[in-house]
Short mmCIF file of C-alpha atoms in Angstrom, two decimals:
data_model
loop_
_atom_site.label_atom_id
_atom_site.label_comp_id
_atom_site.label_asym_id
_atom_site.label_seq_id
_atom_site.Cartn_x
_atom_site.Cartn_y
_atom_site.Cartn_z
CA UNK A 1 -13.01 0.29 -10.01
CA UNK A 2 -14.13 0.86 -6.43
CA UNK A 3 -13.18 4.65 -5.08
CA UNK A 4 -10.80 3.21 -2.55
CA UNK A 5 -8.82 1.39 -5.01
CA UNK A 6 -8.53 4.52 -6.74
CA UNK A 7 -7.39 6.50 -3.83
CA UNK A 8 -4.57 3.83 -3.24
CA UNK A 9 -3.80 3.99 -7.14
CA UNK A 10 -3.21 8.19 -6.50
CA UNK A 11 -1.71 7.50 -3.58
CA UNK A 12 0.82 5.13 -5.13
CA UNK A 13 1.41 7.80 -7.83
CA UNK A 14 2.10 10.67 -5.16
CA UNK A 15 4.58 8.06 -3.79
CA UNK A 16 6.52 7.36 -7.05
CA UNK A 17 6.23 11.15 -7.84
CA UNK A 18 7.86 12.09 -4.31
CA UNK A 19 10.29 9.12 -4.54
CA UNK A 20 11.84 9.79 -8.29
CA UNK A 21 11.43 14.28 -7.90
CA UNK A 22 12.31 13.84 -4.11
CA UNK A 23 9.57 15.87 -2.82
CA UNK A 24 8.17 16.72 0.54
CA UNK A 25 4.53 14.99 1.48
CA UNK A 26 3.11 18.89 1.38
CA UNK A 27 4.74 19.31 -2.48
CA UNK A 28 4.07 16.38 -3.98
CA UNK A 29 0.09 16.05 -2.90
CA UNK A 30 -0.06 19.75 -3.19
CA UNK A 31 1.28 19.32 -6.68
CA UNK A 32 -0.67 15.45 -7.71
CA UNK A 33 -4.10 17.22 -6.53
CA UNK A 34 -3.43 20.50 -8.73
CA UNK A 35 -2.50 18.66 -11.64
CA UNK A 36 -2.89 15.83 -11.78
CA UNK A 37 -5.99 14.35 -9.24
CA UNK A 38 -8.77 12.28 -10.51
CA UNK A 39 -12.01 15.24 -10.69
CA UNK A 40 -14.20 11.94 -10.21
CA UNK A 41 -12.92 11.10 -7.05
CA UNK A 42 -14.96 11.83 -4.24
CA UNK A 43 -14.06 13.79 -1.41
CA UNK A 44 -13.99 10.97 1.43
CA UNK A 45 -11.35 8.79 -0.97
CA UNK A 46 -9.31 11.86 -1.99
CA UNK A 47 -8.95 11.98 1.99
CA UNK A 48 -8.09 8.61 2.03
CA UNK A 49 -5.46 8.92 -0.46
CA UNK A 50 -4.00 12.10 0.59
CA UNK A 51 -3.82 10.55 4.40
CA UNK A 52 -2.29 7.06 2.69
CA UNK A 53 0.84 9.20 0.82
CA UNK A 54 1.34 11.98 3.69
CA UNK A 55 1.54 9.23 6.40
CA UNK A 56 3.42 6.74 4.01
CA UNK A 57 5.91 9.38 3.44
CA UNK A 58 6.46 10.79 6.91
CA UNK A 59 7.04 7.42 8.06
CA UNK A 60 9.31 6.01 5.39
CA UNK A 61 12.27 4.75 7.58
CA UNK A 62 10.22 2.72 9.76
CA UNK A 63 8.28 1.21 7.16
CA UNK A 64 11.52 0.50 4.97
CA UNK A 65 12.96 -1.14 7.81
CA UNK A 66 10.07 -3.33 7.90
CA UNK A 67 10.13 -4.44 4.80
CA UNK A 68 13.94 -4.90 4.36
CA UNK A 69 13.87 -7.35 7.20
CA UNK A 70 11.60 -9.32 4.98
CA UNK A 71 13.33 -8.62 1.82
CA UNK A 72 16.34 -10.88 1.46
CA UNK A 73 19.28 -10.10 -0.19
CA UNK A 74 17.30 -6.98 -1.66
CA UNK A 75 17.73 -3.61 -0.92
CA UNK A 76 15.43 -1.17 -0.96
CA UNK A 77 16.89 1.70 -3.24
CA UNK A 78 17.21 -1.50 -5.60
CA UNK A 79 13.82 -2.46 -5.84
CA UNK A 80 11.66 -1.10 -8.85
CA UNK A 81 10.45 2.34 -7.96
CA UNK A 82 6.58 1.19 -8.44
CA UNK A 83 7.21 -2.05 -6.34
CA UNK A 84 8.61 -0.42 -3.05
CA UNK A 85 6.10 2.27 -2.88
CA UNK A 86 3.58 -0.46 -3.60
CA UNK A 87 5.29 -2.10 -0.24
CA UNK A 88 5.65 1.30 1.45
CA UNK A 89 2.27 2.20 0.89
CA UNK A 90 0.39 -1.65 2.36
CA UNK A 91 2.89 -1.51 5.13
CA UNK A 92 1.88 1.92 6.20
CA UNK A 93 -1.77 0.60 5.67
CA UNK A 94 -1.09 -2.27 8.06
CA UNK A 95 -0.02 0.05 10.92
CA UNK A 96 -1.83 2.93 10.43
CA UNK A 97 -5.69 1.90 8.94
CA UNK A 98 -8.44 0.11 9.49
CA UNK A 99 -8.41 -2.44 7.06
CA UNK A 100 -7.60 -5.79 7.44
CA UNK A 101 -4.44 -6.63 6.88
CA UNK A 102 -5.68 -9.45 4.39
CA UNK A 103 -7.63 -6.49 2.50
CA UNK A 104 -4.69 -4.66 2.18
CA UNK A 105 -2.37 -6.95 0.50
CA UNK A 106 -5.29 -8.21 -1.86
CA UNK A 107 -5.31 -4.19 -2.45
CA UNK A 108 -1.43 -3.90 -2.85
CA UNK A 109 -1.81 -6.99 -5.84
CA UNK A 110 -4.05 -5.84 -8.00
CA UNK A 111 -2.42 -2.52 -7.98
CA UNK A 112 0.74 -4.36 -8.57
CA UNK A 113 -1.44 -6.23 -11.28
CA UNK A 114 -1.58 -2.72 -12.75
CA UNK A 115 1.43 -1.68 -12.77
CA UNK A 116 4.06 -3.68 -12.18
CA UNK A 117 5.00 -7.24 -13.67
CA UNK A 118 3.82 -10.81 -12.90
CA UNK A 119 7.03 -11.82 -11.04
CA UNK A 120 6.72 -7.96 -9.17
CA UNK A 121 3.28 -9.34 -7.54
CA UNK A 122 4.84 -12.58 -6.67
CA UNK A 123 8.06 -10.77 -4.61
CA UNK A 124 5.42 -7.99 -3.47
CA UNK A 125 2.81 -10.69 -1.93
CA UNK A 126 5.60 -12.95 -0.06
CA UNK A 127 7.02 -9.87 1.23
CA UNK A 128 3.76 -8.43 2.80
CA UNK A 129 2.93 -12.11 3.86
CA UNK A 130 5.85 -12.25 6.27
CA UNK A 131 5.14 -8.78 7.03
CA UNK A 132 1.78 -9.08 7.95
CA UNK A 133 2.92 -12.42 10.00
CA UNK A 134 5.26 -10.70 11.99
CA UNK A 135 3.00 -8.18 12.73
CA UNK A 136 0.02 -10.84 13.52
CA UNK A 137 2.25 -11.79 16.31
CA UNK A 138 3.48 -9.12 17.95
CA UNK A 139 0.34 -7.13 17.57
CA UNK A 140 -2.78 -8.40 16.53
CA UNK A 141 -5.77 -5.93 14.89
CA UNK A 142 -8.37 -4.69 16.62
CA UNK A 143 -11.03 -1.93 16.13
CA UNK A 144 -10.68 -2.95 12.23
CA UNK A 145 -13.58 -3.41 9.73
CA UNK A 146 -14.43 -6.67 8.90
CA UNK A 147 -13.50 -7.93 5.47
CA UNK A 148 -17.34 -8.11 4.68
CA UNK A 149 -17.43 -4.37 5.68
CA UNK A 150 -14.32 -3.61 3.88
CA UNK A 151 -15.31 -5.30 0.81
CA UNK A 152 -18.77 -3.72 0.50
CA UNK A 153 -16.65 -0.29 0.82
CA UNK A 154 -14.84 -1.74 -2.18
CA UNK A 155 -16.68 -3.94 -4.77
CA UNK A 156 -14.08 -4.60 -6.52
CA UNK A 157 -12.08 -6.13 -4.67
CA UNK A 158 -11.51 -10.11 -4.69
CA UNK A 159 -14.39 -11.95 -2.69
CA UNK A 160 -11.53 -14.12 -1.03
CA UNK A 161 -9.43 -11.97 0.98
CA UNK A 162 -7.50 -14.65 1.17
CA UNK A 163 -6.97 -16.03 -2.46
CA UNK A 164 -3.40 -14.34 -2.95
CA UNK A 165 -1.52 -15.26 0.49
CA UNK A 166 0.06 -18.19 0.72
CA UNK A 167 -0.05 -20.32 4.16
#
């Protein structure tokens, strides 16, 4: 597994820690890196994981309202606990990172892949799809690293960027 899958995997499990202990950002990656971090992780992807959970959490109304608008007749407090921070967590990534938007969904399903259900990816990827549609229109990326580049950061991750969203 490529180190920045592995920083959005601790991210994701700052996230569920904050979400079921209702922690502050500070606390809970205060707390995941004490006890629980990954030793192997290097430095430059701890960053990136501490940065992904901190902003994701700071900035939790803004992205839940972007994903409620997209999930119909679903609210967020009742979505699964792993499959709203998943969404949380590639929204946040969409506004706030580099990567391309495509990237970061692929990212969000293998993770789901992990640990979640089948039918979990399925609501997970249609949701980001609209998502990232919306936010293709109103504000396209720029200044992000190509999917070559961000693939070769991660070589893990699926050669078609693309393979997972549906037109």
């Amino acid at each position: 597994m490529g180190s920045r899958r592995k920083a959005r995997e601790c991210a994701l499990q700052m996230l569920f820690a904050a979400d079921v202990a209702e922690m502050t950002a500070d606390e809970v990656v205060r707390s995941y890196w004490a006890e629980l971090g990954d030793a192997d992780l290097d430095e430059t992807a701890r960053e990136f994981s501490t940065r992904l959970a901190a902003g994701t959490l700071s900035n939790l109304e803004l992205l839940d309202e972007r994903i409620r608008s997209r999930a119909e007749h679903w609210r967020i407090s009742r979505m699964a606990v792993v499959d709203r921070n998943i969404l949380r967590l590639a929204v946040y990534e969409f506004l706030h990172e580099p990567t391309p938007r495509t990237v970061a969904i692929n990212e969000a399903l293998e993770i789901a892949r992990r640990f979640s259900t089948y039918e979990a990816t399925q609501f997970i990827n249609g949701i980001l799809d609209a998502i990232k549609r919306d936010l293709d229109e109103q504000q396209p990326q720029q200044h992000v690293l190509s999917e070559t580049e961000e693939i070769e950061a991660e070589p893990d991750a699926a050669a078609d960027t693309d393979a997972n969203v549906p037109e």
